[in-house]
Each structure stands twice: as C-alpha cells, then as structure tokens.
Short mmCIF file of C-alpha atoms and ligand atoms in Angstrom, two decimals:
data_model
loop_
_atom_site.label_atom_id
_atom_site.label_comp_id
_atom_site.label_asym_id
_atom_site.label_seq_id
_atom_site.Cartn_x
_atom_site.Cartn_y
_atom_site.Cartn_z
CA UNK A 1171 -0.74 -21.34 -28.05
CA UNK A 1172 2.52 -22.11 -26.35
CA UNK A 1173 2.30 -24.03 -23.17
CA UNK A 1174 3.99 -23.34 -19.90
CA UNK A 1175 7.36 -24.93 -19.50
CA UNK A 1176 7.71 -25.67 -15.84
CA UNK A 1177 11.20 -27.11 -15.73
CA UNK A 1178 13.74 -25.70 -18.17
CA UNK A 1179 16.56 -27.33 -16.24
CA UNK A 1180 15.10 -30.82 -16.51
CA UNK A 1181 16.47 -33.66 -18.60
CA UNK A 1182 16.73 -32.57 -22.26
CA UNK A 1183 14.35 -34.23 -24.70
CA UNK A 1184 15.73 -36.59 -27.30
CA UNK A 1185 15.07 -35.69 -30.93
CA UNK A 1186 11.50 -36.39 -31.95
CA UNK A 1187 10.37 -36.65 -28.36
CA UNK A 1188 7.78 -34.34 -26.92
CA UNK A 1189 6.80 -33.38 -23.42
CA UNK A 1190 3.16 -33.48 -22.40
CA UNK A 1191 1.38 -31.85 -19.51
CA UNK A 1192 0.84 -34.42 -16.79
CA UNK A 1193 -2.49 -32.95 -15.90
CA UNK A 1194 -4.36 -31.98 -19.08
CA UNK A 1195 -2.39 -33.85 -21.74
CA UNK A 1196 -1.39 -30.79 -23.84
CA UNK A 1197 1.89 -31.02 -25.75
CA UNK A 1198 4.34 -28.55 -24.23
CA UNK A 1199 7.59 -28.95 -26.11
CA UNK A 1200 8.80 -31.00 -29.07
CA UNK A 1201 12.46 -31.58 -29.76
CA UNK A 1202 13.39 -31.05 -33.42
CA UNK A 1203 16.53 -31.30 -35.47
CA UNK A 1204 18.23 -28.00 -36.14
CA UNK A 1205 15.00 -25.97 -35.81
CA UNK A 1206 16.38 -22.49 -36.45
CA UNK A 1207 18.28 -23.13 -39.69
CA UNK A 1208 15.62 -25.37 -41.16
CA UNK A 1209 12.76 -23.01 -40.53
CA UNK A 1210 14.81 -20.08 -41.83
CA UNK A 1211 15.20 -21.93 -45.15
CA UNK A 1212 11.44 -22.51 -45.37
CA UNK A 1213 10.67 -18.90 -44.44
CA UNK A 1214 12.93 -17.55 -47.19
CA UNK A 1215 11.29 -19.87 -49.72
CA UNK A 1216 7.87 -18.67 -48.54
CA UNK A 1217 8.87 -15.02 -49.01
CA UNK A 1218 9.96 -15.66 -52.60
CA UNK A 1219 6.69 -17.43 -53.35
CA UNK A 1220 4.68 -14.66 -51.70
CA UNK A 1221 6.36 -12.08 -53.92
CA UNK A 1222 5.44 -14.11 -56.96
CA UNK A 1223 1.86 -14.55 -55.74
CA UNK A 1224 1.38 -10.80 -55.27
CA UNK A 1225 2.37 -9.76 -58.76
CA UNK A 1226 0.91 -12.46 -61.00
CA UNK A 1227 -2.72 -13.12 -62.02
CA UNK A 1228 -4.66 -15.26 -59.60
CA UNK A 1229 -7.86 -16.28 -61.36
CA UNK A 1230 -9.33 -15.22 -64.66
CA UNK A 1231 -12.89 -15.74 -65.74
CA UNK A 1232 -14.53 -15.46 -69.13
CA UNK A 1233 -18.22 -15.49 -69.88
CA UNK A 1234 -20.10 -14.49 -73.05
CA UNK A 1235 -16.95 -13.08 -74.61
CA UNK A 1236 -15.97 -10.91 -71.61
CA UNK A 1237 -12.84 -11.67 -69.72
CA UNK A 1238 -11.71 -10.44 -66.31
CA UNK A 1239 -8.64 -11.39 -64.38
CA UNK A 1240 -8.13 -10.91 -60.67
CA UNK A 1241 -5.11 -10.75 -58.41
CA UNK A 1242 -4.95 -11.80 -54.80
CA UNK A 1243 -5.61 -8.28 -53.52
CA UNK A 1244 -8.54 -7.70 -55.89
CA UNK A 1245 -11.07 -9.29 -53.51
CA UNK A 1246 -10.16 -6.93 -50.65
CA UNK A 1247 -10.16 -3.88 -52.94
CA UNK A 1248 -13.55 -4.75 -54.48
CA UNK A 1249 -15.09 -5.30 -51.04
CA UNK A 1250 -13.81 -1.89 -50.04
CA UNK A 1251 -15.14 -0.25 -53.22
CA UNK A 1252 -18.57 -1.75 -52.62
CA UNK A 1253 -18.77 -0.19 -49.18
CA UNK A 1254 -17.73 -3.25 -47.19
CA UNK A 1255 -14.39 -1.90 -46.06
CA UNK A 1256 -14.43 -3.85 -42.79
CA UNK A 1257 -14.67 -7.13 -44.69
CA UNK A 1258 -12.00 -6.02 -47.13
CA UNK A 1259 -9.72 -5.09 -44.25
CA UNK A 1260 -10.33 -8.40 -42.49
CA UNK A 1261 -9.51 -10.37 -45.63
CA UNK A 1262 -6.40 -8.24 -46.20
CA UNK A 1263 -5.22 -8.71 -42.60
CA UNK A 1264 -5.70 -12.48 -42.56
CA UNK A 1265 -4.35 -13.27 -46.02
CA UNK A 1266 -1.76 -10.53 -46.58
CA UNK A 1267 -0.69 -8.41 -43.60
CA UNK A 1268 -0.52 -11.12 -40.93
CA UNK A 1269 1.36 -13.63 -43.11
CA UNK A 1270 3.74 -10.94 -44.42
CA UNK A 1271 4.49 -9.59 -40.93
CA UNK A 1272 5.00 -13.14 -39.68
CA UNK A 1273 7.41 -13.95 -42.51
CA UNK A 1274 9.33 -10.71 -42.07
CA UNK A 1275 9.59 -11.07 -38.28
CA UNK A 1276 10.60 -14.74 -38.55
CA UNK A 1277 13.38 -13.87 -40.97
CA UNK A 1278 14.54 -11.03 -38.74
CA UNK A 1279 14.58 -13.10 -35.56
CA UNK A 1280 16.12 -16.20 -37.11
CA UNK A 1281 18.86 -14.18 -38.84
CA UNK A 1282 19.57 -11.99 -35.83
CA UNK A 1283 20.01 -15.05 -33.63
CA UNK A 1284 23.14 -15.76 -35.66
CA UNK A 1285 24.72 -12.48 -34.59
CA UNK A 1286 27.16 -12.61 -31.68
CA UNK A 1287 25.21 -9.82 -29.94
CA UNK A 1288 21.62 -9.82 -31.14
CA UNK A 1289 19.46 -6.72 -30.48
CA UNK A 1290 17.46 -6.64 -27.26
CA UNK A 1291 14.08 -6.20 -28.88
CA UNK A 1292 14.34 -9.62 -30.51
CA UNK A 1293 12.10 -11.20 -27.87
CA UNK A 1294 9.39 -8.57 -28.43
CA UNK A 1295 9.51 -9.13 -32.20
CA UNK A 1296 9.19 -12.86 -31.74
CA UNK A 1297 6.32 -12.35 -29.31
CA UNK A 1298 4.37 -10.54 -32.04
CA UNK A 1299 5.19 -13.33 -34.43
CA UNK A 1300 3.54 -15.81 -32.06
CA UNK A 1301 0.55 -13.54 -31.38
CA UNK A 1302 -0.14 -13.20 -35.11
CA UNK A 1303 -0.01 -16.92 -35.78
CA UNK A 1304 -3.76 -17.67 -35.52
CA UNK A 1305 -4.59 -14.62 -37.67
CA UNK A 1306 -2.59 -15.73 -40.66
CA UNK A 1307 -5.08 -17.83 -42.60
CA UNK A 1308 -3.58 -18.75 -45.95
CA UNK A 1309 -4.57 -22.41 -45.71
CA UNK A 1310 -8.20 -21.47 -45.02
CA UNK A 1311 -8.11 -19.05 -47.96
CA UNK A 1312 -6.90 -21.77 -50.32
CA UNK A 1313 -9.80 -24.04 -49.36
CA UNK A 1314 -12.10 -21.07 -50.03
CA UNK A 1315 -10.56 -20.66 -53.49
CA UNK A 1316 -11.39 -24.27 -54.15
CA UNK A 1317 -15.04 -23.77 -53.14
CA UNK A 1318 -15.32 -20.57 -55.21
CA UNK A 1319 -13.83 -22.38 -58.20
CA UNK A 1320 -16.36 -25.20 -57.87
CA UNK A 1321 -19.19 -22.67 -57.73
CA UNK A 1322 -18.04 -20.89 -60.89
CA UNK A 1323 -16.92 -23.80 -63.04
CA UNK A 1324 -20.40 -24.56 -64.41
CA UNK A 1325 -21.22 -20.94 -65.16
CA UNK A 1326 -18.09 -19.61 -66.77
CA UNK A 1327 -14.70 -20.48 -68.08
CA UNK A 1328 -12.09 -20.15 -65.38
CA UNK A 1329 -8.36 -20.12 -65.62
CA UNK A 1330 -6.06 -20.59 -62.69
CA UNK A 1331 -3.13 -18.18 -62.67
CA UNK A 1332 0.45 -18.50 -61.47
CA UNK A 1333 -0.42 -16.70 -58.23
CA UNK A 1334 -2.64 -19.59 -57.19
CA UNK A 1335 0.23 -22.08 -57.40
CA UNK A 1336 2.59 -19.62 -55.74
CA UNK A 1337 0.09 -19.09 -52.91
CA UNK A 1338 -0.26 -22.84 -52.43
CA UNK A 1339 3.55 -22.98 -52.20
CA UNK A 1340 3.46 -20.19 -49.59
CA UNK A 1341 1.05 -22.26 -47.53
CA UNK A 1342 3.22 -25.38 -47.73
CA UNK A 1343 6.48 -23.58 -46.93
CA UNK A 1344 4.95 -21.53 -44.10
CA UNK A 1345 3.47 -24.64 -42.49
CA UNK A 1346 6.81 -26.40 -42.90
CA UNK A 1347 8.55 -23.45 -41.24
CA UNK A 1348 6.10 -23.53 -38.34
CA UNK A 1349 6.46 -27.27 -37.98
CA UNK A 1350 10.25 -27.10 -38.06
CA UNK A 1351 10.38 -24.32 -35.50
CA UNK A 1352 9.60 -25.06 -31.91
CA UNK A 1353 9.16 -21.57 -30.35
CA UNK A 1354 10.93 -22.95 -27.32
CA UNK A 1355 14.11 -23.34 -29.37
CA UNK A 1356 14.02 -19.62 -30.20
CA UNK A 1357 13.39 -18.61 -26.58
CA UNK A 1358 16.24 -20.83 -25.46
CA UNK A 1359 18.53 -19.30 -28.11
CA UNK A 1360 17.52 -15.76 -27.04
CA UNK A 1361 18.31 -16.71 -23.42
CA UNK A 1362 21.73 -18.06 -24.43
CA UNK A 1363 22.61 -14.90 -26.39
CA UNK A 1364 21.56 -12.66 -23.54
CA UNK A 1365 23.48 -14.86 -21.09
CA UNK A 1366 20.31 -15.18 -19.08
CA UNK A 1367 20.18 -18.36 -17.08
CA UNK A 1368 16.53 -18.91 -16.59
CA UNK A 1369 15.87 -21.55 -14.06
CA UNK A 1370 12.92 -22.05 -11.79
CA UNK A 1371 12.62 -19.55 -8.96
CA UNK A 1372 13.90 -20.89 -5.64
CA UNK A 1373 10.53 -21.22 -3.99
CA UNK A 1374 8.62 -23.55 -6.31
CA UNK A 1375 5.68 -23.60 -3.94
CA UNK A 1376 5.25 -19.85 -3.91
CA UNK A 1377 1.69 -18.72 -4.66
CA UNK A 1378 3.20 -15.93 -6.77
CA UNK A 1379 4.69 -18.08 -9.50
CA UNK A 1380 3.28 -17.04 -12.85
CA UNK A 1381 3.60 -18.76 -16.19
CA UNK A 1382 3.99 -16.45 -19.20
CA UNK A 1383 1.11 -17.01 -21.64
CA UNK A 1384 3.38 -16.15 -24.55
CA UNK A 1385 6.80 -17.75 -24.04
CA UNK A 1386 6.04 -20.19 -21.24
CA UNK A 1387 8.67 -18.88 -18.81
CA UNK A 1388 7.72 -19.42 -15.18
CA UNK A 1389 8.79 -16.54 -12.98
CA UNK A 1390 7.90 -14.97 -9.69
CA UNK A 1391 5.66 -11.96 -10.25
CA UNK A 1392 6.38 -9.15 -7.80
CA UNK A 1393 3.23 -7.11 -8.37
CA UNK A 1394 0.16 -7.17 -10.54
CA UNK A 1395 1.50 -5.06 -13.39
CA UNK A 1396 4.35 -7.47 -13.87
CA UNK A 1397 5.83 -8.27 -17.27
CA UNK A 1398 7.61 -11.39 -18.39
CA UNK A 1399 11.37 -10.93 -17.87
CA UNK A 1400 12.04 -12.73 -21.14
CA UNK A 1401 9.44 -11.67 -23.73
CA UNK A 1402 7.85 -8.64 -22.07
CA UNK A 1403 4.28 -9.97 -22.21
CA UNK A 1404 2.03 -8.84 -19.36
CA UNK A 1405 1.92 -11.49 -16.65
CA UNK A 1406 -1.27 -12.58 -14.98
CA UNK A 1407 -1.89 -15.40 -12.56
CA UNK A 1408 -4.96 -16.00 -14.69
CA UNK A 1409 -6.19 -14.17 -17.79
CA UNK A 1410 -7.94 -11.02 -16.45
CA UNK A 1411 -11.73 -11.17 -16.01
CA UNK A 1412 -11.63 -14.35 -18.00
CA UNK A 1413 -15.13 -15.69 -17.32
CA UNK A 1414 -16.91 -12.34 -17.61
CA UNK A 1415 -15.14 -11.42 -20.84
CA UNK A 1416 -15.75 -14.83 -22.37
CA UNK A 1417 -19.45 -14.67 -21.45
CA UNK A 1418 -19.79 -11.19 -22.95
CA UNK A 1419 -18.15 -12.25 -26.21
CA UNK A 1420 -20.15 -15.48 -26.42
CA UNK A 1421 -23.39 -13.52 -26.03
CA UNK A 1422 -22.25 -10.99 -28.63
CA UNK A 1423 -21.48 -13.85 -31.03
CA UNK A 1424 -24.91 -15.44 -30.49
CA UNK A 1425 -26.57 -12.11 -31.27
CA UNK A 1426 -24.45 -11.64 -34.41
CA UNK A 1427 -25.20 -15.18 -35.51
CA UNK A 1428 -28.87 -14.26 -36.15
CA UNK A 1429 -28.33 -11.58 -38.86
CA UNK A 1430 -25.50 -13.75 -40.22
CA UNK A 1431 -28.07 -16.38 -41.14
CA UNK A 1432 -31.04 -14.18 -41.94
CA UNK A 1433 -29.44 -11.66 -44.29
CA UNK A 1434 -27.88 -12.68 -47.60
CA UNK A 1435 -24.12 -13.12 -47.53
CA UNK A 1436 -24.00 -12.14 -51.17
CA UNK A 1437 -26.21 -11.22 -54.11
CA UNK A 1438 -25.61 -12.40 -57.65
CA UNK A 1439 -26.66 -9.71 -60.11
CA UNK A 1440 -27.08 -11.13 -63.58
CA UNK A 1441 -28.81 -9.42 -66.53
CA UNK A 1442 -30.82 -7.23 -64.20
CA UNK A 1443 -31.87 -10.08 -61.92
CA UNK A 1444 -30.84 -10.07 -58.28
CA UNK A 1445 -30.39 -13.43 -56.61
CA UNK A 1446 -29.57 -13.10 -52.91
CA UNK A 1447 -27.99 -16.09 -51.14
CA UNK A 1448 -27.78 -16.84 -47.44
CA UNK A 1449 -25.23 -19.17 -45.83
CA UNK A 1450 -27.65 -22.10 -45.80
CA UNK A 1451 -28.85 -21.15 -49.29
CA UNK A 1452 -25.28 -21.51 -50.52
CA UNK A 1453 -25.07 -25.00 -49.04
CA UNK A 1454 -28.38 -25.99 -50.64
CA UNK A 1455 -27.14 -24.66 -53.97
CA UNK A 1456 -24.05 -26.87 -53.78
CA UNK A 1457 -26.22 -29.89 -52.96
CA UNK A 1458 -28.49 -29.17 -55.92
CA UNK A 1459 -25.44 -28.98 -58.16
CA UNK A 1460 -24.51 -32.45 -56.93
CA UNK A 1461 -21.39 -31.24 -55.11
CA UNK A 1462 -21.96 -33.14 -51.92
CA UNK A 1463 -18.45 -33.14 -50.49
CA UNK A 1464 -18.17 -29.35 -50.91
CA UNK A 1465 -21.66 -28.84 -49.51
CA UNK A 1466 -20.62 -30.82 -46.44
CA UNK A 1467 -17.38 -28.87 -46.15
CA UNK A 1468 -19.15 -25.49 -46.29
CA UNK A 1469 -21.88 -26.69 -43.93
CA UNK A 1470 -19.26 -27.91 -41.48
CA UNK A 1471 -17.22 -24.69 -41.63
CA UNK A 1472 -20.11 -22.21 -41.59
CA UNK A 1473 -22.73 -23.93 -39.44
CA UNK A 1474 -21.30 -26.82 -37.42
CA UNK A 1475 -18.07 -25.13 -36.30
CA UNK A 1476 -19.55 -21.83 -35.06
CA UNK A 1477 -22.48 -23.54 -33.32
CA UNK A 1478 -20.29 -26.18 -31.68
CA UNK A 1479 -17.79 -23.52 -30.65
CA UNK A 1480 -20.46 -21.45 -28.95
CA UNK A 1481 -22.05 -24.47 -27.25
CA UNK A 1482 -18.62 -25.73 -26.21
CA UNK A 1483 -17.63 -22.39 -24.69
CA UNK A 1484 -20.96 -22.17 -22.86
CA UNK A 1485 -20.43 -25.69 -21.49
CA UNK A 1486 -16.91 -24.77 -20.33
CA UNK A 1487 -18.16 -21.55 -18.72
CA UNK A 1488 -21.04 -23.24 -16.88
CA UNK A 1489 -18.99 -26.19 -15.67
CA UNK A 1490 -16.28 -23.82 -14.43
CA UNK A 1491 -18.87 -21.63 -12.69
CA UNK A 1492 -20.29 -24.68 -10.95
CA UNK A 1493 -16.84 -25.91 -9.97
CA UNK A 1494 -17.34 -29.31 -11.55
CA UNK A 1495 -14.41 -31.62 -10.97
CA UNK A 1496 -15.35 -34.34 -13.44
CA UNK A 1497 -14.01 -34.62 -16.97
CA UNK A 1498 -11.33 -31.98 -16.56
CA UNK A 1499 -9.03 -33.67 -19.07
CA UNK A 1500 -11.84 -33.98 -21.62
CA UNK A 1501 -12.81 -30.36 -21.09
CA UNK A 1502 -9.18 -29.32 -21.60
CA UNK A 1503 -9.17 -31.26 -24.86
CA UNK A 1504 -12.46 -29.61 -25.88
CA UNK A 1505 -10.90 -26.22 -25.21
CA UNK A 1506 -7.88 -27.01 -27.37
CA UNK A 1507 -10.17 -28.14 -30.22
CA UNK A 1508 -12.24 -24.94 -29.94
CA UNK A 1509 -9.05 -22.88 -30.04
CA UNK A 1510 -7.74 -24.56 -33.21
CA UNK A 1511 -10.91 -25.05 -35.22
CA UNK A 1512 -12.43 -21.55 -35.11
CA UNK A 1513 -10.45 -19.99 -37.96
CA UNK A 1514 -11.78 -22.54 -40.45
CA UNK A 1515 -15.15 -20.81 -40.36
CA UNK A 1516 -13.56 -18.04 -42.42
CA UNK A 1517 -14.00 -20.20 -45.55
CA UNK A 1518 -17.34 -18.57 -46.39
CA UNK A 1519 -16.01 -15.05 -45.87
CA UNK A 1520 -12.98 -15.71 -48.09
CA UNK A 1521 -15.13 -17.39 -50.73
CA UNK A 1522 -17.31 -14.28 -50.91
CA UNK A 1523 -14.26 -12.04 -51.26
CA UNK A 1524 -12.97 -14.22 -54.09
CA UNK A 1525 -16.32 -14.26 -55.91
CA UNK A 1526 -16.73 -10.50 -55.49
CA UNK A 1527 -13.21 -9.94 -56.82
CA UNK A 1528 -13.48 -12.30 -59.78
CA UNK A 1529 -17.05 -11.98 -61.00
CA UNK A 1530 -16.99 -8.42 -62.34
CA UNK A 1531 -18.58 -8.87 -65.74
CA UNK A 1532 -20.69 -5.71 -65.91
CA UNK A 1533 -24.24 -6.46 -67.05
CA UNK A 1534 -23.60 -10.15 -67.52
CA UNK A 1535 -22.82 -10.96 -63.92
CA UNK A 1536 -21.52 -9.28 -60.80
CA UNK A 1537 -21.54 -10.38 -57.18
CA UNK A 1538 -22.29 -7.99 -54.34
CA UNK A 1539 -21.42 -8.79 -50.74
CA UNK A 1540 -24.28 -8.72 -48.23
CA UNK A 1541 -24.87 -7.76 -44.63
CA UNK A 1542 -24.93 -11.45 -43.65
CA UNK A 1543 -21.25 -11.75 -44.58
CA UNK A 1544 -20.26 -8.91 -42.23
CA UNK A 1545 -22.26 -10.43 -39.36
CA UNK A 1546 -20.84 -13.86 -40.03
CA UNK A 1547 -17.27 -12.55 -40.11
CA UNK A 1548 -18.11 -10.87 -36.80
CA UNK A 1549 -19.22 -14.21 -35.34
CA UNK A 1550 -15.95 -15.87 -36.39
CA UNK A 1551 -13.73 -13.11 -35.01
CA UNK A 1552 -15.68 -12.64 -31.78
CA UNK A 1553 -15.67 -16.39 -31.02
CA UNK A 1554 -11.93 -16.59 -31.74
CA UNK A 1555 -11.33 -13.77 -29.24
CA UNK A 1556 -13.75 -15.41 -26.78
CA UNK A 1557 -11.73 -18.63 -26.90
CA UNK A 1558 -8.55 -16.60 -26.28
CA UNK A 1559 -10.13 -14.86 -23.28
CA UNK A 1560 -11.12 -18.10 -21.60
CA UNK A 1561 -8.45 -19.36 -19.22
CA UNK A 1562 -8.63 -23.16 -19.01
CA UNK A 1563 -6.64 -23.07 -15.74
CA UNK A 1564 -9.78 -21.66 -14.11
CA UNK A 1565 -11.46 -25.03 -14.60
CA UNK A 1566 -8.80 -26.63 -12.41
CA UNK A 1567 -8.98 -23.76 -9.92
CA UNK A 1568 -12.75 -24.13 -9.68
CA UNK A 1569 -12.41 -27.86 -9.13
CA UNK A 1570 -10.13 -27.13 -6.18
CA UNK A 1571 -7.05 -28.66 -7.80
CA UNK A 1572 -4.86 -25.57 -7.51
CA UNK A 1573 -4.16 -24.85 -3.85
CA UNK A 1574 -2.72 -21.38 -4.52
CA UNK A 1575 -5.76 -20.18 -6.44
CA UNK A 1576 -7.75 -19.62 -3.25
CA UNK A 1577 -4.92 -17.58 -1.77
CA UNK A 1578 -4.76 -15.40 -4.83
CA UNK A 1579 -8.51 -14.81 -5.00
CA UNK A 1580 -8.38 -13.65 -1.41
CA UNK A 1581 -5.79 -11.00 -2.14
CA UNK A 1582 -7.15 -9.97 -5.53
CA UNK A 1583 -10.55 -9.08 -4.11
CA UNK A 1584 -9.29 -6.12 -2.14
CA UNK A 1585 -6.00 -4.95 -3.59
CA UNK A 1586 -5.80 -1.89 -1.30
CA UNK A 1587 -5.83 -3.78 1.95
CA UNK A 1588 -2.44 -3.52 3.68
CA UNK A 1589 -2.67 -7.17 4.68
CA UNK A 1590 -2.59 -8.10 1.02
CA UNK A 1591 0.82 -9.70 1.02
CA UNK A 1592 0.07 -11.56 4.21
CA UNK A 1593 -3.11 -12.95 2.73
CA UNK A 1594 -1.29 -13.98 -0.39
CA UNK A 1595 1.36 -15.89 1.42
CA UNK A 1596 -0.71 -17.29 4.23
CA UNK A 1597 -1.09 -20.51 2.33
CA UNK A 1598 2.56 -21.03 1.46
ZN1 LIG B 1987 -1.84 -28.91 -18.70
ZN1 LIG B 1988 -0.15 -12.10 -6.68
ZN1 LIG B 1989 7.21 -14.48 -21.71
#
C-alpha cells in the first residue's frame, strides 16, 4: 500500500534514493529513472504476452492413450461446471480479470499522461489500478502450476504449452512494470497536468490533517464525508471501525479455517475409486513421494502463513487494545509482513483449479474440488481483507504518540453535539 507523503515540497530525492518513515521505518517513496516511459514499455510487452497466453494451450496431459489439453481459463470453467462457481470466479478474478484491468488501466493512464490536457478521471482510473494490485496474483498462480506439475509428473505424461511460457513472461513484465513505476511519479504527473500545486496545508499542526490511504496526499478534511482532492478516495482520519471490523473478520477466518482442514480440498476419482485429500493430506502425499522442498512450500503457504497471519493480527489487536507502547516499530514491521504475505496462501486454491482443469480423463482419472477448498479460499480472502481493515496508526494512537488522536476521538463520539468543532480544535 502506498504510504503517506508528508512533504511534497521537500528536497527532491536523488535517483535510486528512497524516503523512509522516521517513525515506523516503512518505505514511502523511491526515486526511479524515467518511471512513466519505462513502465509503459513493460506494460505493453505484458499485454502482448497475455494475449498469447489466453489463446494457446497451457498444459496437456496424456494417460493410458487418452489426451486432454487445457487452457488458462479451463480451470475456472471446470470449477464452475462442477458447481463450485465461487471458486471459479475467484480464480478468474485473481488470474485474469484483475491483471487484465490493471494492464488496461496502466496503459490508459500512462498514455494519457502524454496528452497536453489529460482527462479528469485519470486519477480515479489510477486509483482502481492501485486498489487491484494485491488481487492480481499471477506469480502465485505460476508457483501453483509448478506444484500441480510435480504432483502429476509421476502419474501421467505432461506437456507444457506455449501459454505457460507466455504467462511466465506476463509475470516478469508486470513485476518489472510495477518496479519501474513509483505511483508517486504518476500522482505528481497528474498534479502537473492539472496545474494543481499541492503543498502542505498552512496549519501543519491542525488536528484535521488527513493522509489519503490511496495516493498519500495530506490535506485538511473539512467534514467526515470528505474525499481526497487528488484521487477521490474517501478520507478518514483512521480507517473506519478498524478494530471491530478486523476482529470480526479474524473470528470469521478462524471459524472458516476448521472446515478448510477437515473437509477434503479435492477428490481424485480414478477407475471408480474416490480418494479424498485434505490440505495436510496433500502435504503428506508430497513427502511420501520424496518431494520435500515442495511439501515444505505447500505447508508454508497453506498452514504456516494463514496461522501466523491470524495469530499476528490477534497480537496486533490485543496490543493496540491495551495501549502497549513497546515494540511499535516491530509491530509495524509485522503488519507490513502480514499485508504482503497473505496472497501466497492462494497456492493451494490455484493448484486445485489447475488439477481440476487438466485431469479430465473420463473413467481413467478426474479430479473434483471439495468443500475444504471453498472454506480455505474463504480464509485467505477474509484474512486479506482483515489486514486491510486494520489501521496500524491506531497502534501509535493507543500508545499516546499521536497528540491529535485524543482530540478526534472526543469529537467522533458524539457527532451531533454543536460543540463538535470546538472539541476538535481545543488541542491545537
Ligand atoms: Zn510510518
Ligand atoms: Zn475531524
Ligand atoms: Zn488520494
């Protein structure tokens, strides 16, 4: 997530330099060479590769004389046909829709920035591009392909299609585009085109300064339905009902985690035999096949990451509730890790979609998704949203490090009181 940028008028960074938050150590801005042109080149390359990946075979499998070939969309379609439309939709969103929308919106924004008078909705389009970033999971999908391949290689003959290489190229070019592009460079370019001179508001000590969670602009919010003057995102002093929402989602994820482990995530149907497999069963199977590194990878992604995420969020919630003032920097780091690592748990879900899409050999072998997979996907999504709902600034508020927080709590508690503004500014 983008960080707040408190001083846009400060000394410009030299190339390769980055600015870090004094307090929690998060990187706020990196200076890059020619970010807009370079990332545009990578984005266009990624689009070409994506086109190729969509219309060429992905994997083909042959077993006892039968051959089936699958495309990238086959997994989602098969999940849907087998009655697991929610899983199919999730896989389609994370591997097709989100990356395609991101590529299209990047191209649009980066090209339009070259116009002398770019359209006004550019900032809104770029905002969606940033919001979709964590939901585009091509790199996770490719790891899942690797695991699925390892599971099938002993049982059948597998051929890797052109789409696989094209998809790997999409991943590389999309990551390169994201690395080349500092969102701040786009916001600054949008500001320049709109002749908006965004500097810090006059009163830097005002309790009503709000940092935009999307573009990082710091502005003075007039009321509580305020929107960012630059990107249009809703402005909040703190994410609304942060602690309550995070708690609710954490509890929901813990509940979902039980069926995710108890019910099979998939069932292999071969020659009339049904062999259900749970998440842990899949890990054990990999160990028995001697594939230790993959077993560790799957165990890490499907067991360690979700459990650590939930425990980590609970620790953050409790320490914030108690107003602990120790280890704030470490807790901030823990939060950033939780935010980044969550999506990797999707490996198991993607692997199931690939196996379901590829192994369609009639009586010889088919793979059916199971209820465990839906619950597990639920755990991953719910914990990702939980991490988004948690506002790490509350940890610093609770520790008494933000003098304006107390003033704001006072006026937020009773928004209808006429003395509201007075309360809010009493501390200025
Ligand atoms: Zn910070
Ligand atoms: Zn306020
Ligand atoms: Zn904004």
